[in-house]
Amino acid sequence: MIYCGIDWAEKTHDVALVDDDGTLLAKRHITDDATGYKILLDLLAEHGDTEDTPIPVAIETSRGLLVAVLRTGKRQVYAINPMAAARYRDRHAVTRKKSDPGDALVLANILRTDMHAHRPLPQDSDLARAQQDAVWNRQQLANQLRSLLREYFPAALDAYLHWQNGLCRPETRVLLELAPTPSRAARLSLAQLRSALKHAGRQRGIDADAERIREVLRAEYSHQPPLVEDALGKQMLALLRQLNAACIAADQLAEAVEEAFPQHPDAEIILSFPGLGTQLVARILAEIGDDHTRFTTARGMKAYACASPITRASGKKSSITRRWVKNDRLNHTGYLWAFAALTASTGAKAHYDRRREVGDWHAAAQRNLFNKMIGQLYHCLQKHILFDETLAFRTELPAAA
């Protein structure tokens, strides 16, 4: 069998091919363009890469055009953590020497010796990941906007954060664009406020909100000097334009996920779990993949999701701690899933309460709940069955008198 390792960079990449004995069969230095990709595919084809028997590839990234080209067909692409690759490199040279062609050879040998210990990239993950990136970007911009408003316009925060997702709501963005400074906001009339709310799509509660906002905007607050206030208002408008674009992108990608996900064969099974909606389910599938053989045990999926703890033992010392090296996307999704399950499932809430009673903090109790539910998800996917509350969280029978 042939194994391929690629040390990627921004403009050029180094490629190495080895056989089962670790013999270097070929190496190339290719450019990051269509010509370089063709050289790479031709090199793989020369050494036996076909549609039915593709050569597996190890690379230290999971994104980009190079990865997209490699993932065509049935070829398995393994995204190796750079920290893990560095540890493998030390096996071959205690002097800690390093070179790009040498790193490509190390990556190829990782697959040759330990391919069973690594997992290939899941298919069809780009859309859900793009939506999650858009949500994170939207929140980052909202945090920057909130920090800026605190510097010169605290009345806006008091008036608009009354709504859920305050700064990301269309009403807030329309009103901030209409009055970017506290001086201009204080001069807004009820008619202008009602018109702005209607323009943002509001249909109910317009009069009450308009009166509440006007009262807050005209209250006593400290002010920056006029020139500073105007400058900060212009800075806020520039940031607001970025937030508007981020909100539109997140909404459009969310709609695309809503349209695409129901076509997935496992949609009915995963949506049967409490606390999961289309967006969270799409993120979970994007990370664990739809190949049911990718994880041989529930324990492997729990470890990949950073739900299960790790044990560090040496001599007489032993400790059990949370995982710090993790899949951030799946870990974040698991936190949201466990939080939503507390109100959607009585069994999940009872499990969480039991963990709190024995001394777990909130985050630790939620992580324990996520660990339990990710194991249940593995079981349901393997058995092709729906989630059953009575089996998932069996109530303890009272002790006999």
Short mmCIF file of C-alpha atoms in Angstrom, two decimals:
data_model
loop_
_atom_site.label_atom_id
_atom_site.label_comp_id
_atom_site.label_asym_id
_atom_site.label_seq_id
_atom_site.Cartn_x
_atom_site.Cartn_y
_atom_site.Cartn_z
CA MET A 1 0.00 0.00 0.00
CA ILE A 2 1.14 3.55 -0.75
CA TYR A 3 0.82 6.48 1.67
CA CYS A 4 1.05 10.19 0.90
CA GLY A 5 2.11 13.05 3.17
CA ILE A 6 1.81 16.72 2.26
CA ASP A 7 3.47 19.59 4.12
CA TRP A 8 1.29 22.51 3.05
CA ALA A 9 2.10 26.22 2.94
CA GLU A 10 0.58 29.37 1.49
CA LYS A 11 2.24 29.29 -1.94
CA THR A 12 3.98 25.89 -2.26
CA HIS A 13 3.61 22.36 -0.87
CA ASP A 14 5.97 19.42 -0.37
CA VAL A 15 4.74 15.92 -1.19
CA ALA A 16 6.17 12.53 -0.16
CA LEU A 17 5.05 8.97 -1.03
CA VAL A 18 6.16 5.89 0.92
CA ASP A 19 5.32 2.19 0.75
CA ASP A 20 4.60 -0.35 3.50
CA ASP A 21 8.31 -0.67 4.29
CA GLY A 22 8.77 3.08 4.70
CA THR A 23 10.78 3.40 1.49
CA LEU A 24 10.51 6.87 -0.07
CA LEU A 25 9.04 6.30 -3.53
CA ALA A 26 8.70 9.89 -4.72
CA LYS A 27 8.80 13.47 -3.56
CA ARG A 28 7.71 16.68 -5.25
CA HIS A 29 7.61 20.42 -4.59
CA ILE A 30 4.38 21.80 -6.09
CA THR A 31 2.78 25.22 -6.33
CA ASP A 32 -0.59 26.14 -4.84
CA ASP A 33 -2.47 26.50 -8.12
CA ALA A 34 -4.19 24.37 -10.76
CA THR A 35 -0.83 23.36 -12.28
CA GLY A 36 0.48 22.17 -8.93
CA TYR A 37 -2.71 20.25 -8.17
CA LYS A 38 -2.48 18.48 -11.54
CA ILE A 39 1.14 17.47 -10.83
CA LEU A 40 0.03 16.06 -7.47
CA LEU A 41 -2.87 14.05 -8.92
CA ASP A 42 -0.67 12.75 -11.75
CA LEU A 43 1.96 11.68 -9.19
CA LEU A 44 -0.64 9.80 -7.19
CA ALA A 45 -1.98 8.14 -10.36
CA GLU A 46 1.54 7.01 -11.35
CA HIS A 47 1.79 5.12 -8.06
CA GLY A 48 -1.52 3.30 -8.28
CA ASP A 49 -4.13 5.85 -7.21
CA THR A 50 -7.48 4.90 -8.77
CA GLU A 51 -11.13 5.66 -8.04
CA ASP A 52 -11.61 2.27 -6.37
CA THR A 53 -8.25 2.15 -4.55
CA PRO A 54 -7.25 5.74 -3.76
CA ILE A 55 -4.04 6.57 -1.90
CA PRO A 56 -4.72 7.99 1.60
CA VAL A 57 -3.28 11.44 2.29
CA ALA A 58 -2.09 13.06 5.53
CA ILE A 59 -1.98 16.84 5.79
CA GLU A 60 -1.91 19.34 8.67
CA THR A 61 -5.09 21.21 7.72
CA SER A 62 -8.72 20.41 7.05
CA ARG A 63 -9.56 23.37 4.84
CA GLY A 64 -8.58 25.02 1.56
CA LEU A 65 -8.62 24.25 -2.15
CA LEU A 66 -5.86 21.64 -1.86
CA VAL A 67 -7.94 19.62 0.60
CA ALA A 68 -11.03 20.05 -1.61
CA VAL A 69 -9.11 18.66 -4.61
CA LEU A 70 -7.83 15.70 -2.60
CA ARG A 71 -11.29 14.84 -1.25
CA THR A 72 -12.77 14.20 -4.69
CA GLY A 73 -13.96 10.62 -5.07
CA LYS A 74 -13.39 8.08 -2.31
CA ARG A 75 -9.94 9.27 -1.22
CA GLN A 76 -9.50 9.51 2.54
CA VAL A 77 -7.79 12.65 3.79
CA TYR A 78 -6.42 12.69 7.35
CA ALA A 79 -6.02 16.09 9.04
CA ILE A 80 -3.11 15.56 11.45
CA ASN A 81 -2.79 17.92 14.38
CA PRO A 82 0.52 19.85 14.03
CA MET A 83 1.33 19.07 17.67
CA ALA A 84 0.98 15.35 16.98
CA ALA A 85 3.11 15.66 13.84
CA ALA A 86 5.84 17.37 15.86
CA ARG A 87 5.91 14.45 18.31
CA TYR A 88 6.24 11.99 15.43
CA ARG A 89 9.10 14.08 14.03
CA ASP A 90 11.04 13.65 17.28
CA ARG A 91 10.92 9.87 16.82
CA HIS A 92 13.19 10.16 13.79
CA ALA A 93 15.63 12.89 14.89
CA VAL A 94 16.55 13.73 18.48
CA THR A 95 18.49 16.75 17.15
CA ARG A 96 15.08 18.35 16.42
CA LYS A 97 16.07 19.20 12.86
CA LYS A 98 13.21 20.23 10.59
CA SER A 99 12.55 20.73 6.89
CA ASP A 100 9.45 20.90 4.73
CA PRO A 101 10.29 17.76 2.67
CA GLY A 102 11.11 15.99 5.94
CA ASP A 103 7.75 16.98 7.42
CA ALA A 104 5.97 15.57 4.36
CA LEU A 105 7.84 12.28 4.87
CA VAL A 106 6.87 12.24 8.57
CA LEU A 107 3.19 12.72 7.66
CA ALA A 108 3.33 9.86 5.16
CA ASN A 109 4.90 7.59 7.79
CA ILE A 110 2.18 8.53 10.29
CA LEU A 111 -0.35 6.88 8.01
CA ARG A 112 1.97 3.93 7.38
CA THR A 113 2.38 3.10 11.06
CA ASP A 114 -0.63 4.60 12.85
CA MET A 115 -3.42 5.17 10.36
CA HIS A 116 -5.76 3.24 12.66
CA ALA A 117 -5.20 5.86 15.38
CA HIS A 118 -6.37 8.78 13.22
CA ARG A 119 -9.71 9.53 11.60
CA PRO A 120 -10.33 10.74 8.04
CA LEU A 121 -12.18 13.98 7.44
CA PRO A 122 -15.97 13.64 7.32
CA GLN A 123 -17.80 14.45 4.13
CA ASP A 124 -20.08 17.45 3.46
CA SER A 125 -18.97 19.56 6.42
CA ASP A 126 -18.34 22.89 4.66
CA LEU A 127 -21.87 24.34 4.79
CA ALA A 128 -22.44 23.72 8.51
CA ARG A 129 -18.95 24.95 9.37
CA ALA A 130 -19.46 28.09 7.30
CA GLN A 131 -22.70 28.81 9.16
CA GLN A 132 -20.99 28.28 12.51
CA ASP A 133 -18.13 30.57 11.45
CA ALA A 134 -20.67 33.22 10.43
CA VAL A 135 -22.39 33.01 13.82
CA TRP A 136 -19.06 33.32 15.65
CA ASN A 137 -18.07 36.27 13.45
CA ARG A 138 -21.43 37.95 14.09
CA GLN A 139 -21.01 37.57 17.84
CA GLN A 140 -17.44 38.87 17.73
CA LEU A 141 -18.59 42.01 15.88
CA ALA A 142 -21.52 42.45 18.27
CA ASN A 143 -19.09 42.30 21.20
CA GLN A 144 -16.89 44.95 19.56
CA LEU A 145 -19.93 47.15 18.96
CA ARG A 146 -21.08 46.78 22.55
CA SER A 147 -17.62 47.72 23.83
CA LEU A 148 -17.57 50.80 21.61
CA LEU A 149 -21.07 51.92 22.68
CA ARG A 150 -20.03 51.68 26.32
CA GLU A 151 -17.37 54.31 25.60
CA TYR A 152 -19.78 57.04 24.50
CA PHE A 153 -23.39 55.82 24.14
CA PRO A 154 -24.50 53.73 27.19
CA ALA A 155 -28.11 54.81 26.65
CA ALA A 156 -28.21 52.70 23.47
CA LEU A 157 -27.25 49.59 25.44
CA ASP A 158 -29.94 50.29 28.04
CA ALA A 159 -32.53 50.85 25.32
CA TYR A 160 -31.71 48.07 22.87
CA LEU A 161 -30.32 45.21 24.99
CA HIS A 162 -33.84 44.89 26.42
CA TRP A 163 -34.47 42.64 23.40
CA GLN A 164 -33.07 39.14 23.07
CA ASN A 165 -29.89 39.17 20.92
CA GLY A 166 -30.17 42.95 21.26
CA LEU A 167 -27.35 44.27 19.08
CA CYS A 168 -27.89 41.68 16.35
CA ARG A 169 -31.58 42.41 15.96
CA PRO A 170 -32.66 44.41 12.87
CA GLU A 171 -34.49 46.96 15.07
CA THR A 172 -31.28 47.82 16.90
CA ARG A 173 -29.24 48.12 13.72
CA VAL A 174 -31.82 50.38 12.06
CA LEU A 175 -32.05 52.65 15.10
CA LEU A 176 -28.27 52.90 15.49
CA GLU A 177 -27.92 53.84 11.84
CA LEU A 178 -30.64 56.46 12.24
CA ALA A 179 -29.04 57.98 15.35
CA PRO A 180 -25.36 57.01 15.82
CA THR A 181 -24.72 59.48 18.67
CA PRO A 182 -26.57 60.15 21.95
CA SER A 183 -27.23 63.78 20.96
CA ARG A 184 -29.03 62.77 17.77
CA ALA A 185 -30.81 59.89 19.51
CA ALA A 186 -32.24 62.22 22.16
CA ARG A 187 -33.91 64.29 19.40
CA LEU A 188 -35.77 61.34 17.88
CA SER A 189 -39.55 61.74 17.96
CA LEU A 190 -42.10 59.01 18.60
CA ALA A 191 -43.08 59.09 14.91
CA GLN A 192 -39.45 58.51 13.84
CA LEU A 193 -39.04 55.66 16.33
CA ARG A 194 -42.27 53.98 15.18
CA SER A 195 -41.22 54.33 11.53
CA ALA A 196 -37.79 52.83 12.25
CA LEU A 197 -39.29 49.85 14.09
CA LYS A 198 -41.73 49.21 11.21
CA HIS A 199 -38.88 49.49 8.71
CA ALA A 200 -37.00 46.83 10.69
CA GLY A 201 -39.95 44.44 10.37
CA ARG A 202 -41.72 44.93 13.69
CA GLN A 203 -45.48 44.37 13.61
CA ARG A 204 -46.54 44.25 17.27
CA GLY A 205 -45.75 46.27 20.37
CA ILE A 206 -44.46 49.19 18.30
CA ASP A 207 -46.04 52.00 20.34
CA ALA A 208 -44.94 50.61 23.70
CA ASP A 209 -41.36 50.02 22.54
CA ALA A 210 -41.16 53.45 20.89
CA GLU A 211 -42.19 55.16 24.13
CA ARG A 212 -39.79 53.06 26.22
CA ILE A 213 -36.86 53.76 23.87
CA ARG A 214 -37.52 57.50 23.76
CA GLU A 215 -37.67 57.66 27.55
CA VAL A 216 -34.31 55.86 27.88
CA LEU A 217 -32.59 57.90 25.14
CA ARG A 218 -33.67 61.18 26.77
CA ALA A 219 -32.57 60.21 30.28
CA GLU A 220 -29.57 61.76 32.04
CA TYR A 221 -26.23 60.27 30.88
CA SER A 222 -22.67 61.51 30.76
CA HIS A 223 -21.43 62.66 27.34
CA GLN A 224 -18.13 62.80 25.51
CA PRO A 225 -17.05 66.18 24.04
CA PRO A 226 -18.99 66.90 20.80
CA LEU A 227 -16.02 66.32 18.47
CA VAL A 228 -15.12 63.03 20.17
CA GLU A 229 -18.75 61.94 20.15
CA ASP A 230 -19.07 62.58 16.41
CA ALA A 231 -15.83 60.69 15.70
CA LEU A 232 -16.95 57.70 17.76
CA GLY A 233 -20.31 57.79 15.97
CA LYS A 234 -18.58 57.48 12.61
CA GLN A 235 -16.46 54.63 13.95
CA MET A 236 -19.61 52.93 15.21
CA LEU A 237 -21.30 53.25 11.78
CA ALA A 238 -18.31 51.58 10.12
CA LEU A 239 -18.51 48.70 12.59
CA LEU A 240 -22.29 48.56 12.18
CA ARG A 241 -21.91 47.98 8.43
CA GLN A 242 -19.72 44.98 9.15
CA LEU A 243 -22.27 43.65 11.64
CA ASN A 244 -25.07 44.07 9.09
CA ALA A 245 -23.12 41.99 6.56
CA ALA A 246 -22.34 39.34 9.19
CA CYS A 247 -26.00 39.09 10.24
CA ILE A 248 -27.16 38.71 6.63
CA ALA A 249 -24.51 36.03 5.95
CA ALA A 250 -25.43 34.07 9.08
CA ASP A 251 -29.14 34.19 8.23
CA GLN A 252 -28.59 33.11 4.62
CA LEU A 253 -26.32 30.22 5.61
CA ALA A 254 -28.82 29.15 8.27
CA GLU A 255 -31.55 29.01 5.60
CA ALA A 256 -29.27 26.93 3.37
CA VAL A 257 -28.66 24.47 6.22
CA GLU A 258 -32.42 24.27 6.89
CA GLU A 259 -32.99 23.31 3.24
CA ALA A 260 -30.12 20.84 2.91
CA PHE A 261 -30.19 18.92 6.19
CA PRO A 262 -33.64 17.21 5.97
CA GLN A 263 -32.32 15.25 2.98
CA HIS A 264 -29.74 13.49 5.17
CA PRO A 265 -30.58 9.81 5.86
CA ASP A 266 -29.83 10.18 9.61
CA ALA A 267 -31.89 13.36 10.05
CA GLU A 268 -34.88 11.65 11.67
CA ILE A 269 -32.71 9.77 14.18
CA ILE A 270 -30.68 12.74 15.36
CA LEU A 271 -33.63 15.13 15.47
CA SER A 272 -35.39 12.71 17.83
CA PHE A 273 -32.93 13.72 20.57
CA PRO A 274 -34.14 16.40 23.01
CA GLY A 275 -32.52 19.80 22.69
CA LEU A 276 -31.41 19.37 19.08
CA GLY A 277 -32.65 21.47 16.19
CA THR A 278 -31.61 21.56 12.56
CA GLN A 279 -28.66 23.94 13.05
CA LEU A 280 -27.07 22.03 15.94
CA VAL A 281 -27.66 18.68 14.25
CA ALA A 282 -25.97 19.91 11.08
CA ARG A 283 -22.94 21.01 13.12
CA ILE A 284 -22.74 17.62 14.85
CA LEU A 285 -22.91 15.75 11.55
CA ALA A 286 -20.32 18.07 10.04
CA GLU A 287 -17.82 16.98 12.70
CA ILE A 288 -18.61 13.29 13.29
CA GLY A 289 -19.47 12.57 9.64
CA ASP A 290 -22.09 10.22 8.25
CA ASP A 291 -19.80 7.16 8.08
CA HIS A 292 -21.04 4.92 10.90
CA THR A 293 -17.75 3.00 10.94
CA ARG A 294 -15.63 6.11 11.58
CA PHE A 295 -15.84 5.51 15.35
CA THR A 296 -15.46 1.90 16.42
CA THR A 297 -16.85 2.54 19.91
CA ALA A 298 -18.94 5.12 21.73
CA ARG A 299 -15.84 5.88 23.80
CA GLY A 300 -14.02 7.06 20.70
CA MET A 301 -16.82 9.45 19.75
CA LYS A 302 -16.97 10.78 23.33
CA ALA A 303 -13.22 11.45 23.31
CA TYR A 304 -13.41 13.19 19.93
CA ALA A 305 -16.25 15.38 21.21
CA CYS A 306 -14.24 16.29 24.35
CA ALA A 307 -17.09 14.96 26.48
CA SER A 308 -15.21 12.29 28.41
CA PRO A 309 -12.48 13.14 30.96
CA ILE A 310 -8.85 12.02 30.77
CA THR A 311 -6.76 10.27 33.43
CA ARG A 312 -3.16 11.25 34.11
CA ALA A 313 -1.40 8.67 36.27
CA SER A 314 2.28 8.30 37.13
CA GLY A 315 3.61 6.34 40.09
CA LYS A 316 1.51 7.15 43.15
CA LYS A 317 -0.10 10.22 41.60
CA SER A 318 -3.32 10.11 39.63
CA SER A 319 -5.74 12.82 38.48
CA ILE A 320 -8.87 12.99 36.34
CA THR A 321 -9.35 16.22 34.40
CA ARG A 322 -11.30 17.63 31.46
CA ARG A 323 -9.84 17.54 27.96
CA TRP A 324 -8.08 20.68 26.78
CA VAL A 325 -7.05 19.50 23.29
CA LYS A 326 -10.36 19.09 21.52
CA ASN A 327 -12.55 19.73 18.52
CA ASP A 328 -13.70 23.24 19.39
CA ARG A 329 -16.66 23.14 17.02
CA LEU A 330 -18.11 19.93 18.38
CA ASN A 331 -17.34 20.92 21.96
CA HIS A 332 -19.21 24.22 21.56
CA THR A 333 -22.15 22.45 19.93
CA GLY A 334 -22.24 19.93 22.78
CA TYR A 335 -22.43 22.72 25.34
CA LEU A 336 -25.45 24.23 23.55
CA TRP A 337 -27.05 20.79 23.16
CA ALA A 338 -26.72 19.92 26.85
CA PHE A 339 -28.04 23.34 27.87
CA ALA A 340 -31.11 23.03 25.62
CA ALA A 341 -31.75 19.44 26.77
CA LEU A 342 -32.24 20.62 30.36
CA THR A 343 -35.61 22.13 29.43
CA ALA A 344 -36.52 19.64 26.70
CA SER A 345 -36.02 16.41 28.68
CA THR A 346 -37.00 15.59 32.24
CA GLY A 347 -34.49 12.74 32.27
CA ALA A 348 -31.65 15.06 31.19
CA LYS A 349 -32.64 17.60 33.87
CA ALA A 350 -32.72 14.87 36.54
CA HIS A 351 -29.26 13.63 35.46
CA TYR A 352 -27.91 17.19 35.61
CA ASP A 353 -29.42 17.73 39.07
CA ARG A 354 -27.82 14.52 40.36
CA ARG A 355 -24.41 15.68 39.16
CA ARG A 356 -24.87 19.04 40.89
CA GLU A 357 -25.89 17.30 44.12
CA VAL A 358 -22.64 15.32 44.20
CA GLY A 359 -20.60 18.51 43.87
CA ASP A 360 -20.16 19.18 40.13
CA TRP A 361 -20.07 22.78 38.98
CA HIS A 362 -22.53 23.84 36.27
CA ALA A 363 -20.09 23.37 33.37
CA ALA A 364 -18.90 19.98 34.68
CA ALA A 365 -22.48 18.75 35.12
CA GLN A 366 -23.37 19.84 31.58
CA ARG A 367 -20.25 18.17 30.21
CA ASN A 368 -21.22 14.94 31.99
CA LEU A 369 -24.70 15.17 30.47
CA PHE A 370 -23.23 15.75 27.01
CA ASN A 371 -20.94 12.74 27.53
CA LYS A 372 -23.97 10.57 28.30
CA MET A 373 -26.04 11.85 25.37
CA ILE A 374 -23.24 11.57 22.80
CA GLY A 375 -22.93 7.91 23.80
CA GLN A 376 -26.68 7.51 23.31
CA LEU A 377 -26.37 9.16 19.90
CA TYR A 378 -23.67 6.67 18.89
CA HIS A 379 -25.91 3.78 19.96
CA CYS A 380 -28.94 5.09 18.03
CA LEU A 381 -26.90 5.68 14.86
CA GLN A 382 -25.38 2.21 15.00
CA LYS A 383 -28.74 0.51 15.65
CA HIS A 384 -30.77 2.84 13.37
CA ILE A 385 -33.32 3.55 16.11
CA LEU A 386 -34.91 6.74 17.45
CA PHE A 387 -34.18 8.25 20.85
CA ASP A 388 -36.35 6.82 23.65
CA GLU A 389 -36.54 8.90 26.83
CA THR A 390 -37.62 5.96 28.98
CA LEU A 391 -34.60 3.89 27.95
CA ALA A 392 -32.07 6.74 27.88
CA PHE A 393 -32.77 7.99 31.41
CA ARG A 394 -34.23 5.14 33.40
CA THR A 395 -35.64 6.25 36.74
CA GLU A 396 -34.24 4.51 39.80
CA LEU A 397 -36.71 2.24 41.57
CA PRO A 398 -37.43 3.09 45.23
CA ALA A 399 -35.73 0.83 47.78
CA ALA A 400 -37.84 -2.05 49.12
CA ALA A 401 -39.29 -1.51 52.58
#
